[in-house]
Amino acid sequence: MKKTALFLSLALIGMGSALAADPAKIDWGKVPAVNVPLFYPGQSSYEWLISDAHKGAAKETKRGDACAFCHDEPDAEKDIGNNIVAGKRLEPTPVKGKNGYLELKVQAAFDDKNAYLRFQWATKSKNRPSIDYPGYRFDGKEWKAYGGPQLNADVLAGKKPAIYEDRMSIMLDDGKVPNFAKQGCWLTCHDGERDMPKLATKEEVAANPLMKAIKRADVRKYLPASRNDPSDWKTGKTVEELARIKAEGGFVDLIQWRAHRTNPVGAVDDGYVLEWRNFDAGKNHFASNMDNEKKQPKFMFDAAKFGAKALTADDFGKKDMFLIKGVNAVPFDPNAGWKEGDILAQYYLSAADAAGSAADNKGTGVWKDGMWTVVMVRPLGLTNDDDKTLKAGGVYSIGFAVHDDNITTRGHHVSFVRTLGLGAKADIEAVKLP
Amino acid sequence: MKTTRPILLAGCLFLALAGTAPVHAAVDEAAAQALAKKNDCFKCHAIDKTKKGPSYKKIAAKYKEKKLDEKEAIKQMIEGKKVKLEDGSEEDHKIIETKDPKELSNLAQWILSR
């Protein structure tokens, strides 16, 4: 990463009240570390989980038994991940060379102001992490999508380059989502979603009452409680029923650090899952760079600061290409002499624009010697209706996921659910900072 | 010869220990556990924890009490008989994916020596 972006990240995290610790100054050597095994889950959806295809476990999972009740033998995660990633089951399009297993080191601390979660993992690439993002390429007439994640059909077919950002994600619940403490993230992963079995067609989504009501064009993560039939995305509850579930806290927090879209501005996004994978209210640290009315990008690079007004295909994997408002972005000029092959970022970033509940979380990641070290900073005591409130003494169910090596959707490594305690007994016990 | 006495002593000690050791002394633990893992036995059984099925310690104690032997344990693994689970329900026991008598004997001995 460029020094400017890193400096900005650290400076933003350092801001806050005197009660908050500077994450960069926390002595992590004194904070206990827990190694959490992550594995490649392929298409092991909630529907598969409770089906007879999940051999010898359908009855148990339907009644709500915990995944780890059976999968607790040594190397359980390693065996499952290696089996699936090789395409032996649950993975119709294996990604060549992908690892089935990943070890995540987790540390946690808190003070009167924030919780601090530190993660470390080795990336597949030892030369450069995945910090790029698909862009918009000018073909001489129009700006069209360029690049995509590894599981994208065009990428698999070799028609597009594999480009996507690394991510570190957590899902967190305070005990209000039935069964999350036992089956964790699997509650949110369903047939019909992107890159999952029985992918919902555009027509099916367009005709679906819930999808129409929430103005969504595809199916994303959802909780079983949001559907009348928990295994059928088409059976969504009414908006009124969903509002009641949300008001009762029946959603999981989804917090994601993103190597391209949040890290350069010292941020971590803030979302939640109920009927869809939603971002919290307010404004994210990143926004689409496409002006849909004019069919052209909103911003281009400031050539004086970036060295060019646009990227080229050769820049991917070599040049840090974060388009940051107020740093290296200027309004798009349609008369700037665009030529075929010019590429602009799909998203522009702005810490200053971020607002509301969506802007709660901060954080930063540093990649060194083949290893990401990411620190998420989550304020305690949030009272937004789309946040789980963290407090001293609290114990939470938490699932972890890492997207590594230009991939998204099911191409992650995930954990069985764990507990996080803020000064309380749990699998991962956050240490109170002095 | 200076080395004869220690070797003889060691030999006697080995024989003495062999005489007192239980039958499972020859069990290849690593091979037994690898076979059990390969066949997903540990999804339902743990050594000393009740899972979907009884723990191996409980099984060993039951076999000892009922004076059942290794052959009975092997039958359980290869015949897929109905078994009563810890939650009270019944299910066909998984049939192990080996017919090698040595492997089956080794695994049965390992289970019964828990």
PDB file of C-alpha atoms in Angstrom, chain A residues 103-381:
ATOM      1  CA  GLU A 103      -5.427 -20.754  10.067  1.00  0.00           C
ATOM      2  CA  LEU A 104      -6.694 -17.496  11.506  1.00  0.00           C
ATOM      3  CA  LYS A 105      -5.028 -16.029  14.578  1.00  0.00           C
ATOM      4  CA  VAL A 106      -7.538 -14.022  16.604  1.00  0.00           C
ATOM      5  CA  GLN A 107      -6.875 -11.622  19.480  1.00  0.00           C
ATOM      6  CA  ALA A 108      -9.349  -9.373  21.220  1.00  0.00           C
ATOM      7  CA  ALA A 109      -9.168  -6.445  23.617  1.00  0.00           C
ATOM      8  CA  PHE A 110     -11.500  -3.704  24.798  1.00  0.00           C
ATOM      9  CA  ASP A 111     -11.532  -0.496  26.771  1.00  0.00           C
ATOM     10  CA  ASP A 112     -14.300   1.857  27.860  1.00  0.00           C
ATOM     11  CA  LYS A 113     -14.844   3.019  24.313  1.00  0.00           C
ATOM     12  CA  ASN A 114     -14.196   0.214  21.823  1.00  0.00           C
ATOM     13  CA  ALA A 115     -13.644  -3.458  21.169  1.00  0.00           C
ATOM     14  CA  TYR A 116     -10.474  -4.238  19.188  1.00  0.00           C
ATOM     15  CA  LEU A 117     -10.267  -7.440  17.171  1.00  0.00           C
ATOM     16  CA  ARG A 118      -6.936  -8.371  15.640  1.00  0.00           C
ATOM     17  CA  PHE A 119      -6.644 -11.010  12.916  1.00  0.00           C
ATOM     18  CA  GLN A 120      -3.633 -12.513  11.205  1.00  0.00           C
ATOM     19  CA  TRP A 121      -3.553 -14.953   8.314  1.00  0.00           C
ATOM     20  CA  ALA A 122      -1.199 -15.984   5.557  1.00  0.00           C
ATOM     21  CA  THR A 123      -2.258 -15.070   2.036  1.00  0.00           C
ATOM     22  CA  LYS A 124      -1.867 -17.528  -0.822  1.00  0.00           C
ATOM     23  CA  SER A 125       0.233 -15.021  -2.715  1.00  0.00           C
ATOM     24  CA  LYS A 126       3.540 -14.298  -1.051  1.00  0.00           C
ATOM     25  CA  ASN A 127       4.318 -11.445  -3.454  1.00  0.00           C
ATOM     26  CA  ARG A 128       1.273  -9.191  -3.244  1.00  0.00           C
ATOM     27  CA  PRO A 129      -2.104  -9.442  -1.522  1.00  0.00           C
ATOM     28  CA  SER A 130      -5.354  -9.015  -3.457  1.00  0.00           C
ATOM     29  CA  ILE A 131      -5.935  -5.308  -3.037  1.00  0.00           C
ATOM     30  CA  ASP A 132      -7.293  -4.521  -6.500  1.00  0.00           C
ATOM     31  CA  TYR A 133     -10.935  -4.405  -7.517  1.00  0.00           C
ATOM     32  CA  PRO A 134     -12.678  -4.885 -10.852  1.00  0.00           C
ATOM     33  CA  GLY A 135     -12.932  -1.611 -12.782  1.00  0.00           C
ATOM     34  CA  TYR A 136     -14.671   0.063 -15.687  1.00  0.00           C
ATOM     35  CA  ARG A 137     -12.850  -0.232 -19.004  1.00  0.00           C
ATOM     36  CA  PHE A 138     -13.429   2.141 -21.912  1.00  0.00           C
ATOM     37  CA  ASP A 139     -13.914   0.184 -25.131  1.00  0.00           C
ATOM     38  CA  GLY A 140     -13.854   3.261 -27.362  1.00  0.00           C
ATOM     39  CA  LYS A 141     -17.574   3.905 -26.876  1.00  0.00           C
ATOM     40  CA  GLU A 142     -18.702   2.747 -23.455  1.00  0.00           C
ATOM     41  CA  TRP A 143     -17.389   2.031 -19.981  1.00  0.00           C
ATOM     42  CA  LYS A 144     -17.828  -1.680 -19.311  1.00  0.00           C
ATOM     43  CA  ALA A 145     -17.061  -3.916 -16.343  1.00  0.00           C
ATOM     44  CA  TYR A 146     -13.485  -5.186 -16.321  1.00  0.00           C
ATOM     45  CA  GLY A 147     -12.250  -8.177 -14.310  1.00  0.00           C
ATOM     46  CA  GLY A 148     -14.075 -10.249 -11.763  1.00  0.00           C
ATOM     47  CA  PRO A 149     -13.696 -12.692  -8.886  1.00  0.00           C
ATOM     48  CA  GLN A 150     -12.336 -16.167  -9.489  1.00  0.00           C
ATOM     49  CA  LEU A 151     -15.698 -17.960  -9.414  1.00  0.00           C
ATOM     50  CA  ASN A 152     -17.195 -15.644 -12.050  1.00  0.00           C
ATOM     51  CA  ALA A 153     -18.156 -17.661 -15.156  1.00  0.00           C
ATOM     52  CA  ASP A 154     -16.222 -15.366 -17.508  1.00  0.00           C
ATOM     53  CA  VAL A 155     -13.161 -15.531 -15.272  1.00  0.00           C
ATOM     54  CA  LEU A 156     -13.379 -19.326 -15.092  1.00  0.00           C
ATOM     55  CA  ALA A 157     -13.650 -19.360 -18.893  1.00  0.00           C
ATOM     56  CA  GLY A 158     -10.569 -17.166 -19.203  1.00  0.00           C
ATOM     57  CA  LYS A 159     -12.513 -14.278 -20.762  1.00  0.00           C
ATOM     58  CA  LYS A 160     -11.845 -11.876 -17.874  1.00  0.00           C
ATOM     59  CA  PRO A 161      -8.880 -11.489 -15.508  1.00  0.00           C
ATOM     60  CA  ALA A 162      -9.324 -12.605 -11.872  1.00  0.00           C
ATOM     61  CA  ILE A 163      -9.485  -9.412  -9.802  1.00  0.00           C
ATOM     62  CA  TYR A 164     -11.026  -9.004  -6.361  1.00  0.00           C
ATOM     63  CA  GLU A 165     -10.203  -7.660  -2.920  1.00  0.00           C
ATOM     64  CA  ASP A 166      -9.198  -9.685   0.137  1.00  0.00           C
ATOM     65  CA  ARG A 167     -11.702  -9.511   3.002  1.00  0.00           C
ATOM     66  CA  MET A 168     -11.884 -10.345   6.688  1.00  0.00           C
ATOM     67  CA  SER A 169     -15.472 -10.743   7.852  1.00  0.00           C
ATOM     68  CA  ILE A 170     -17.233 -11.487  11.094  1.00  0.00           C
ATOM     69  CA  MET A 171     -20.859 -12.325  11.823  1.00  0.00           C
ATOM     70  CA  LEU A 172     -21.914 -11.608  15.351  1.00  0.00           C
ATOM     71  CA  ASP A 173     -25.018 -12.250  17.434  1.00  0.00           C
ATOM     72  CA  ASP A 174     -26.017 -11.511  21.006  1.00  0.00           C
ATOM     73  CA  GLY A 175     -28.191 -14.587  21.467  1.00  0.00           C
ATOM     74  CA  LYS A 176     -31.296 -13.195  19.792  1.00  0.00           C
ATOM     75  CA  VAL A 177     -31.022 -15.156  16.540  1.00  0.00           C
ATOM     76  CA  PRO A 178     -32.343 -18.685  17.097  1.00  0.00           C
ATOM     77  CA  ASN A 179     -29.614 -21.272  16.640  1.00  0.00           C
ATOM     78  CA  PHE A 180     -26.844 -18.910  15.510  1.00  0.00           C
ATOM     79  CA  ALA A 181     -24.866 -20.030  18.569  1.00  0.00           C
ATOM     80  CA  LYS A 182     -24.901 -23.568  17.197  1.00  0.00           C
ATOM     81  CA  GLN A 183     -24.891 -23.355  13.431  1.00  0.00           C
ATOM     82  CA  GLY A 184     -23.401 -19.897  12.910  1.00  0.00           C
ATOM     83  CA  CYS A 185     -22.982 -18.488   9.427  1.00  0.00           C
ATOM     84  CA  TRP A 186     -24.667 -21.482   7.778  1.00  0.00           C
ATOM     85  CA  LEU A 187     -27.992 -19.985   8.782  1.00  0.00           C
ATOM     86  CA  THR A 188     -27.355 -17.206   6.259  1.00  0.00           C
ATOM     87  CA  CYS A 189     -26.060 -19.234   3.339  1.00  0.00           C
ATOM     88  CA  HIS A 190     -28.788 -20.526   1.031  1.00  0.00           C
ATOM     89  CA  ASP A 191     -29.621 -22.071  -2.295  1.00  0.00           C
ATOM     90  CA  GLY A 192     -30.641 -19.359  -4.741  1.00  0.00           C
ATOM     91  CA  GLU A 193     -27.902 -16.936  -3.688  1.00  0.00           C
ATOM     92  CA  ARG A 194     -25.082 -15.895  -6.005  1.00  0.00           C
ATOM     93  CA  ASP A 195     -22.712 -18.774  -6.825  1.00  0.00           C
ATOM     94  CA  MET A 196     -24.924 -21.215  -4.929  1.00  0.00           C
ATOM     95  CA  PRO A 197     -27.108 -24.102  -6.183  1.00  0.00           C
ATOM     96  CA  LYS A 198     -30.443 -23.236  -7.804  1.00  0.00           C
ATOM     97  CA  LEU A 199     -29.335 -19.675  -8.490  1.00  0.00           C
ATOM     98  CA  ALA A 200     -32.393 -17.435  -8.580  1.00  0.00           C
ATOM     99  CA  THR A 201     -33.086 -16.100 -12.047  1.00  0.00           C
ATOM    100  CA  LYS A 202     -33.689 -12.407 -12.700  1.00  0.00           C
ATOM    101  CA  GLU A 203     -37.277 -13.230 -13.615  1.00  0.00           C
ATOM    102  CA  GLU A 204     -37.865 -15.149 -10.384  1.00  0.00           C
ATOM    103  CA  VAL A 205     -36.451 -12.310  -8.327  1.00  0.00           C
ATOM    104  CA  ALA A 206     -38.429  -9.690 -10.246  1.00  0.00           C
ATOM    105  CA  ALA A 207     -41.647 -11.620  -9.618  1.00  0.00           C
ATOM    106  CA  ASN A 208     -41.027 -12.202  -5.916  1.00  0.00           C
ATOM    107  CA  PRO A 209     -43.122 -10.046  -3.543  1.00  0.00           C
ATOM    108  CA  LEU A 210     -40.406  -9.611  -0.888  1.00  0.00           C
ATOM    109  CA  MET A 211     -37.666  -8.842  -3.411  1.00  0.00           C
ATOM    110  CA  LYS A 212     -39.935  -6.284  -5.034  1.00  0.00           C
ATOM    111  CA  ALA A 213     -40.781  -4.757  -1.663  1.00  0.00           C
ATOM    112  CA  ILE A 214     -37.125  -4.397  -0.652  1.00  0.00           C
ATOM    113  CA  LYS A 215     -36.057  -3.417  -4.197  1.00  0.00           C
ATOM    114  CA  ARG A 216     -33.424  -6.107  -4.657  1.00  0.00           C
ATOM    115  CA  ALA A 217     -32.345  -7.673  -7.915  1.00  0.00           C
ATOM    116  CA  ASP A 218     -30.744 -10.830  -6.557  1.00  0.00           C
ATOM    117  CA  VAL A 219     -30.805 -13.140  -3.551  1.00  0.00           C
ATOM    118  CA  ARG A 220     -28.141 -12.613  -0.900  1.00  0.00           C
ATOM    119  CA  LYS A 221     -27.548 -13.909   2.603  1.00  0.00           C
ATOM    120  CA  TYR A 222     -30.689 -14.201   4.710  1.00  0.00           C
ATOM    121  CA  LEU A 223     -31.729 -15.676   8.026  1.00  0.00           C
ATOM    122  CA  PRO A 224     -34.253 -18.555   8.161  1.00  0.00           C
ATOM    123  CA  ALA A 225     -36.580 -16.449  10.323  1.00  0.00           C
ATOM    124  CA  SER A 226     -37.092 -14.029   7.427  1.00  0.00           C
ATOM    125  CA  ARG A 227     -38.879 -16.673   5.370  1.00  0.00           C
ATOM    126  CA  ASN A 228     -42.115 -18.574   5.970  1.00  0.00           C
ATOM    127  CA  ASP A 229     -40.277 -21.646   4.726  1.00  0.00           C
ATOM    128  CA  PRO A 230     -36.739 -21.164   6.054  1.00  0.00           C
ATOM    129  CA  SER A 231     -35.308 -23.169   3.167  1.00  0.00           C
ATOM    130  CA  ASP A 232     -37.021 -21.298   0.354  1.00  0.00           C
ATOM    131  CA  TRP A 233     -35.892 -17.775  -0.481  1.00  0.00           C
ATOM    132  CA  LYS A 234     -39.144 -17.182  -2.352  1.00  0.00           C
ATOM    133  CA  THR A 235     -41.279 -17.345   0.803  1.00  0.00           C
ATOM    134  CA  GLY A 236     -40.302 -14.025   2.337  1.00  0.00           C
ATOM    135  CA  LYS A 237     -42.269 -12.625   5.251  1.00  0.00           C
ATOM    136  CA  THR A 238     -43.953  -9.268   4.952  1.00  0.00           C
ATOM    137  CA  VAL A 239     -42.001  -6.073   5.439  1.00  0.00           C
ATOM    138  CA  GLU A 240     -43.999  -5.492   8.625  1.00  0.00           C
ATOM    139  CA  GLU A 241     -43.077  -8.907  10.023  1.00  0.00           C
ATOM    140  CA  LEU A 242     -39.429  -8.336   9.132  1.00  0.00           C
ATOM    141  CA  ALA A 243     -39.461  -4.949  10.847  1.00  0.00           C
ATOM    142  CA  ARG A 244     -40.769  -6.624  13.999  1.00  0.00           C
ATOM    143  CA  ILE A 245     -38.005  -9.283  13.910  1.00  0.00           C
ATOM    144  CA  LYS A 246     -35.397  -6.578  13.393  1.00  0.00           C
ATOM    145  CA  ALA A 247     -36.768  -4.491  16.259  1.00  0.00           C
ATOM    146  CA  GLU A 248     -36.486  -7.556  18.493  1.00  0.00           C
ATOM    147  CA  GLY A 249     -32.826  -7.936  17.531  1.00  0.00           C
ATOM    148  CA  GLY A 250     -33.349 -11.001  15.342  1.00  0.00           C
ATOM    149  CA  PHE A 251     -30.534 -10.138  12.921  1.00  0.00           C
ATOM    150  CA  VAL A 252     -26.802 -10.794  12.842  1.00  0.00           C
ATOM    151  CA  ASP A 253     -24.198  -8.080  12.507  1.00  0.00           C
ATOM    152  CA  LEU A 254     -21.957  -8.498   9.469  1.00  0.00           C
ATOM    153  CA  ILE A 255     -18.736  -6.540   9.722  1.00  0.00           C
ATOM    154  CA  GLN A 256     -16.222  -6.627   6.900  1.00  0.00           C
ATOM    155  CA  TRP A 257     -12.742  -5.273   6.448  1.00  0.00           C
ATOM    156  CA  ARG A 258     -12.025  -4.887   2.755  1.00  0.00           C
ATOM    157  CA  ALA A 259      -8.529  -4.596   1.314  1.00  0.00           C
ATOM    158  CA  HIS A 260      -9.625  -2.276  -1.501  1.00  0.00           C
ATOM    159  CA  ARG A 261     -12.845  -0.550  -0.498  1.00  0.00           C
ATOM    160  CA  THR A 262     -12.282   0.229   3.188  1.00  0.00           C
ATOM    161  CA  ASN A 263      -8.668  -0.307   4.211  1.00  0.00           C
ATOM    162  CA  PRO A 264      -7.141   2.674   2.368  1.00  0.00           C
ATOM    163  CA  VAL A 265      -9.415   5.037   4.335  1.00  0.00           C
ATOM    164  CA  GLY A 266      -8.988   3.341   7.711  1.00  0.00           C
ATOM    165  CA  ALA A 267     -12.442   1.843   7.722  1.00  0.00           C
ATOM    166  CA  VAL A 268     -14.327  -1.396   8.214  1.00  0.00           C
ATOM    167  CA  ASP A 269     -17.844  -1.632   6.882  1.00  0.00           C
ATOM    168  CA  ASP A 270     -20.934  -2.260   8.976  1.00  0.00           C
ATOM    169  CA  GLY A 271     -23.851  -4.373   7.835  1.00  0.00           C
ATOM    170  CA  TYR A 272     -26.423  -6.837   9.042  1.00  0.00           C
ATOM    171  CA  VAL A 273     -28.227  -9.904   7.762  1.00  0.00           C
ATOM    172  CA  LEU A 274     -31.942 -10.475   8.116  1.00  0.00           C
ATOM    173  CA  GLU A 275     -33.914 -10.721   4.880  1.00  0.00           C
ATOM    174  CA  TRP A 276     -30.863  -9.758   2.797  1.00  0.00           C
ATOM    175  CA  ARG A 277     -27.237  -8.801   3.310  1.00  0.00           C
ATOM    176  CA  ASN A 278     -27.798  -5.146   4.133  1.00  0.00           C
ATOM    177  CA  PHE A 279     -25.477  -2.297   4.873  1.00  0.00           C
ATOM    178  CA  ASP A 280     -26.345  -0.274   7.937  1.00  0.00           C
ATOM    179  CA  ALA A 281     -28.234   2.987   7.575  1.00  0.00           C
ATOM    180  CA  GLY A 282     -26.228   6.008   6.484  1.00  0.00           C
ATOM    181  CA  LYS A 283     -23.389   6.130   3.999  1.00  0.00           C
ATOM    182  CA  ASN A 284     -20.549   3.685   3.441  1.00  0.00           C
ATOM    183  CA  HIS A 285     -16.893   4.578   3.101  1.00  0.00           C
ATOM    184  CA  PHE A 286     -17.133   3.544  -0.535  1.00  0.00           C
ATOM    185  CA  ALA A 287     -19.589   4.323  -3.304  1.00  0.00           C
ATOM    186  CA  SER A 288     -20.153   3.339  -6.916  1.00  0.00           C
ATOM    187  CA  ASN A 289     -18.090   5.332  -9.374  1.00  0.00           C
ATOM    188  CA  MET A 290     -20.669   4.910 -12.138  1.00  0.00           C
ATOM    189  CA  ASP A 291     -23.083   7.686 -13.030  1.00  0.00           C
ATOM    190  CA  ASN A 292     -25.954   5.531 -14.234  1.00  0.00           C
ATOM    191  CA  GLU A 293     -27.726   8.410 -15.949  1.00  0.00           C
ATOM    192  CA  LYS A 294     -24.734   9.613 -17.938  1.00  0.00           C
ATOM    193  CA  LYS A 295     -23.318   6.065 -18.309  1.00  0.00           C
ATOM    194  CA  GLN A 296     -19.878   7.298 -17.382  1.00  0.00           C
ATOM    195  CA  PRO A 297     -17.674   7.289 -14.260  1.00  0.00           C
ATOM    196  CA  LYS A 298     -18.141   9.973 -11.623  1.00  0.00           C
ATOM    197  CA  PHE A 299     -14.469  10.399 -10.805  1.00  0.00           C
ATOM    198  CA  MET A 300     -11.141   9.862 -12.504  1.00  0.00           C
ATOM    199  CA  PHE A 301      -7.630   9.964 -11.131  1.00  0.00           C
ATOM    200  CA  ASP A 302      -5.884  13.293 -10.645  1.00  0.00           C
ATOM    201  CA  ALA A 303      -2.963  12.830 -13.048  1.00  0.00           C
ATOM    202  CA  ALA A 304      -0.820  15.249 -11.056  1.00  0.00           C
ATOM    203  CA  LYS A 305      -1.140  13.061  -7.980  1.00  0.00           C
ATOM    204  CA  PHE A 306      -1.643   9.583  -9.434  1.00  0.00           C
ATOM    205  CA  GLY A 307       0.650   9.864 -12.457  1.00  0.00           C
ATOM    206  CA  ALA A 308      -2.161   9.214 -14.953  1.00  0.00           C
ATOM    207  CA  LYS A 309      -5.857   9.947 -15.291  1.00  0.00           C
ATOM    208  CA  ALA A 310      -6.661   6.253 -15.659  1.00  0.00           C
ATOM    209  CA  LEU A 311      -5.291   2.773 -15.277  1.00  0.00           C
ATOM    210  CA  THR A 312      -4.436   0.230 -17.919  1.00  0.00           C
ATOM    211  CA  ALA A 313      -4.710  -3.566 -17.731  1.00  0.00           C
ATOM    212  CA  ASP A 314      -0.963  -3.730 -17.092  1.00  0.00           C
ATOM    213  CA  ASP A 315      -1.345  -1.775 -13.849  1.00  0.00           C
ATOM    214  CA  PHE A 316      -3.355  -4.533 -12.134  1.00  0.00           C
ATOM    215  CA  GLY A 317      -1.301  -6.472  -9.665  1.00  0.00           C
ATOM    216  CA  LYS A 318       1.384  -3.799  -9.735  1.00  0.00           C
ATOM    217  CA  LYS A 319       0.029  -0.387  -8.891  1.00  0.00           C
ATOM    218  CA  ASP A 320      -2.046   0.659  -5.869  1.00  0.00           C
ATOM    219  CA  MET A 321      -5.248   1.809  -7.562  1.00  0.00           C
ATOM    220  CA  PHE A 322      -7.406   3.226  -4.786  1.00  0.00           C
ATOM    221  CA  LEU A 323      -9.470   6.175  -6.014  1.00  0.00           C
ATOM    222  CA  ILE A 324      -9.886   8.372  -2.961  1.00  0.00           C
ATOM    223  CA  LYS A 325     -12.035  11.486  -2.924  1.00  0.00           C
ATOM    224  CA  GLY A 326     -10.093  14.416  -1.544  1.00  0.00           C
ATOM    225  CA  VAL A 327      -6.785  12.626  -2.116  1.00  0.00           C
ATOM    226  CA  ASN A 328      -6.301  11.575  -5.734  1.00  0.00           C
ATOM    227  CA  ALA A 329      -9.784  11.782  -7.331  1.00  0.00           C
ATOM    228  CA  VAL A 330     -11.141  14.587  -9.497  1.00  0.00           C
ATOM    229  CA  PRO A 331     -14.539  14.820 -11.237  1.00  0.00           C
ATOM    230  CA  PHE A 332     -14.700  12.805 -14.432  1.00  0.00           C
ATOM    231  CA  ASP A 333     -14.058  14.832 -17.570  1.00  0.00           C
ATOM    232  CA  PRO A 334     -15.721  13.239 -20.609  1.00  0.00           C
ATOM    233  CA  ASN A 335     -13.507  15.315 -22.870  1.00  0.00           C
ATOM    234  CA  ALA A 336     -10.215  14.224 -21.373  1.00  0.00           C
ATOM    235  CA  GLY A 337      -9.227  12.249 -24.442  1.00  0.00           C
ATOM    236  CA  TRP A 338     -10.231   8.767 -23.396  1.00  0.00           C
ATOM    237  CA  LYS A 339      -8.875   5.911 -25.418  1.00  0.00           C
ATOM    238  CA  GLU A 340      -9.747   2.237 -25.641  1.00  0.00           C
ATOM    239  CA  GLY A 341      -8.221   0.311 -22.750  1.00  0.00           C
ATOM    240  CA  ASP A 342      -8.406   3.112 -20.197  1.00  0.00           C
ATOM    241  CA  ILE A 343      -9.708   1.753 -16.916  1.00  0.00           C
ATOM    242  CA  LEU A 344     -11.231   3.571 -13.946  1.00  0.00           C
ATOM    243  CA  ALA A 345     -12.076   2.303 -10.487  1.00  0.00           C
ATOM    244  CA  GLN A 346     -15.509   0.778  -9.889  1.00  0.00           C
ATOM    245  CA  TYR A 347     -15.691   2.412  -6.464  1.00  0.00           C
ATOM    246  CA  TYR A 348     -14.358   5.633  -5.035  1.00  0.00           C
ATOM    247  CA  LEU A 349     -13.534   5.892  -1.351  1.00  0.00           C
ATOM    248  CA  SER A 350     -14.184   8.639   1.143  1.00  0.00           C
ATOM    249  CA  ALA A 351     -13.860   8.599   4.911  1.00  0.00           C
ATOM    250  CA  ALA A 352     -15.329  12.122   5.024  1.00  0.00           C
ATOM    251  CA  ASP A 353     -18.510  11.083   3.192  1.00  0.00           C
ATOM    252  CA  ALA A 354     -19.180   8.079   5.447  1.00  0.00           C
ATOM    253  CA  ALA A 355     -22.022   8.749   7.855  1.00  0.00           C
ATOM    254  CA  GLY A 356     -24.537   7.229  10.201  1.00  0.00           C
ATOM    255  CA  SER A 357     -24.608   3.679  11.452  1.00  0.00           C
ATOM    256  CA  ALA A 358     -22.731   2.483   8.337  1.00  0.00           C
ATOM    257  CA  ALA A 359     -19.697   4.453   9.459  1.00  0.00           C
ATOM    258  CA  ASP A 360     -19.403   3.021  12.979  1.00  0.00           C
ATOM    259  CA  ASN A 361     -16.433   0.740  12.472  1.00  0.00           C
ATOM    260  CA  LYS A 362     -12.810   1.658  11.896  1.00  0.00           C
ATOM    261  CA  GLY A 363      -9.787  -0.455  11.220  1.00  0.00           C
ATOM    262  CA  THR A 364      -6.692  -1.081   9.260  1.00  0.00           C
ATOM    263  CA  GLY A 365      -4.747  -3.874   7.684  1.00  0.00           C
ATOM    264  CA  VAL A 366      -1.052  -4.169   6.976  1.00  0.00           C
ATOM    265  CA  TRP A 367       0.345  -6.866   4.706  1.00  0.00           C
ATOM    266  CA  LYS A 368       3.908  -7.935   5.330  1.00  0.00           C
ATOM    267  CA  ASP A 369       5.874 -11.081   4.480  1.00  0.00           C
ATOM    268  CA  GLY A 370       2.836 -12.883   3.110  1.00  0.00           C
ATOM    269  CA  MET A 371       0.647 -12.135   6.105  1.00  0.00           C
ATOM    270  CA  TRP A 372      -2.258  -9.760   6.683  1.00  0.00           C
ATOM    271  CA  THR A 373      -2.554  -8.204  10.126  1.00  0.00           C
ATOM    272  CA  VAL A 374      -5.962  -6.571  10.431  1.00  0.00           C
ATOM    273  CA  VAL A 375      -7.357  -4.701  13.415  1.00  0.00           C
ATOM    274  CA  MET A 376     -11.076  -3.940  13.557  1.00  0.00           C
ATOM    275  CA  VAL A 377     -12.281  -1.262  15.935  1.00  0.00           C
ATOM    276  CA  ARG A 378     -15.926  -1.501  16.985  1.00  0.00           C
ATOM    277  CA  PRO A 379     -17.438   1.062  19.371  1.00  0.00           C
ATOM    278  CA  LEU A 380     -19.091  -0.290  22.506  1.00  0.00           C
ATOM    279  CA  GLY A 381     -22.630   0.689  23.418  1.00  0.00           C
TER     280      GLY A 381
END
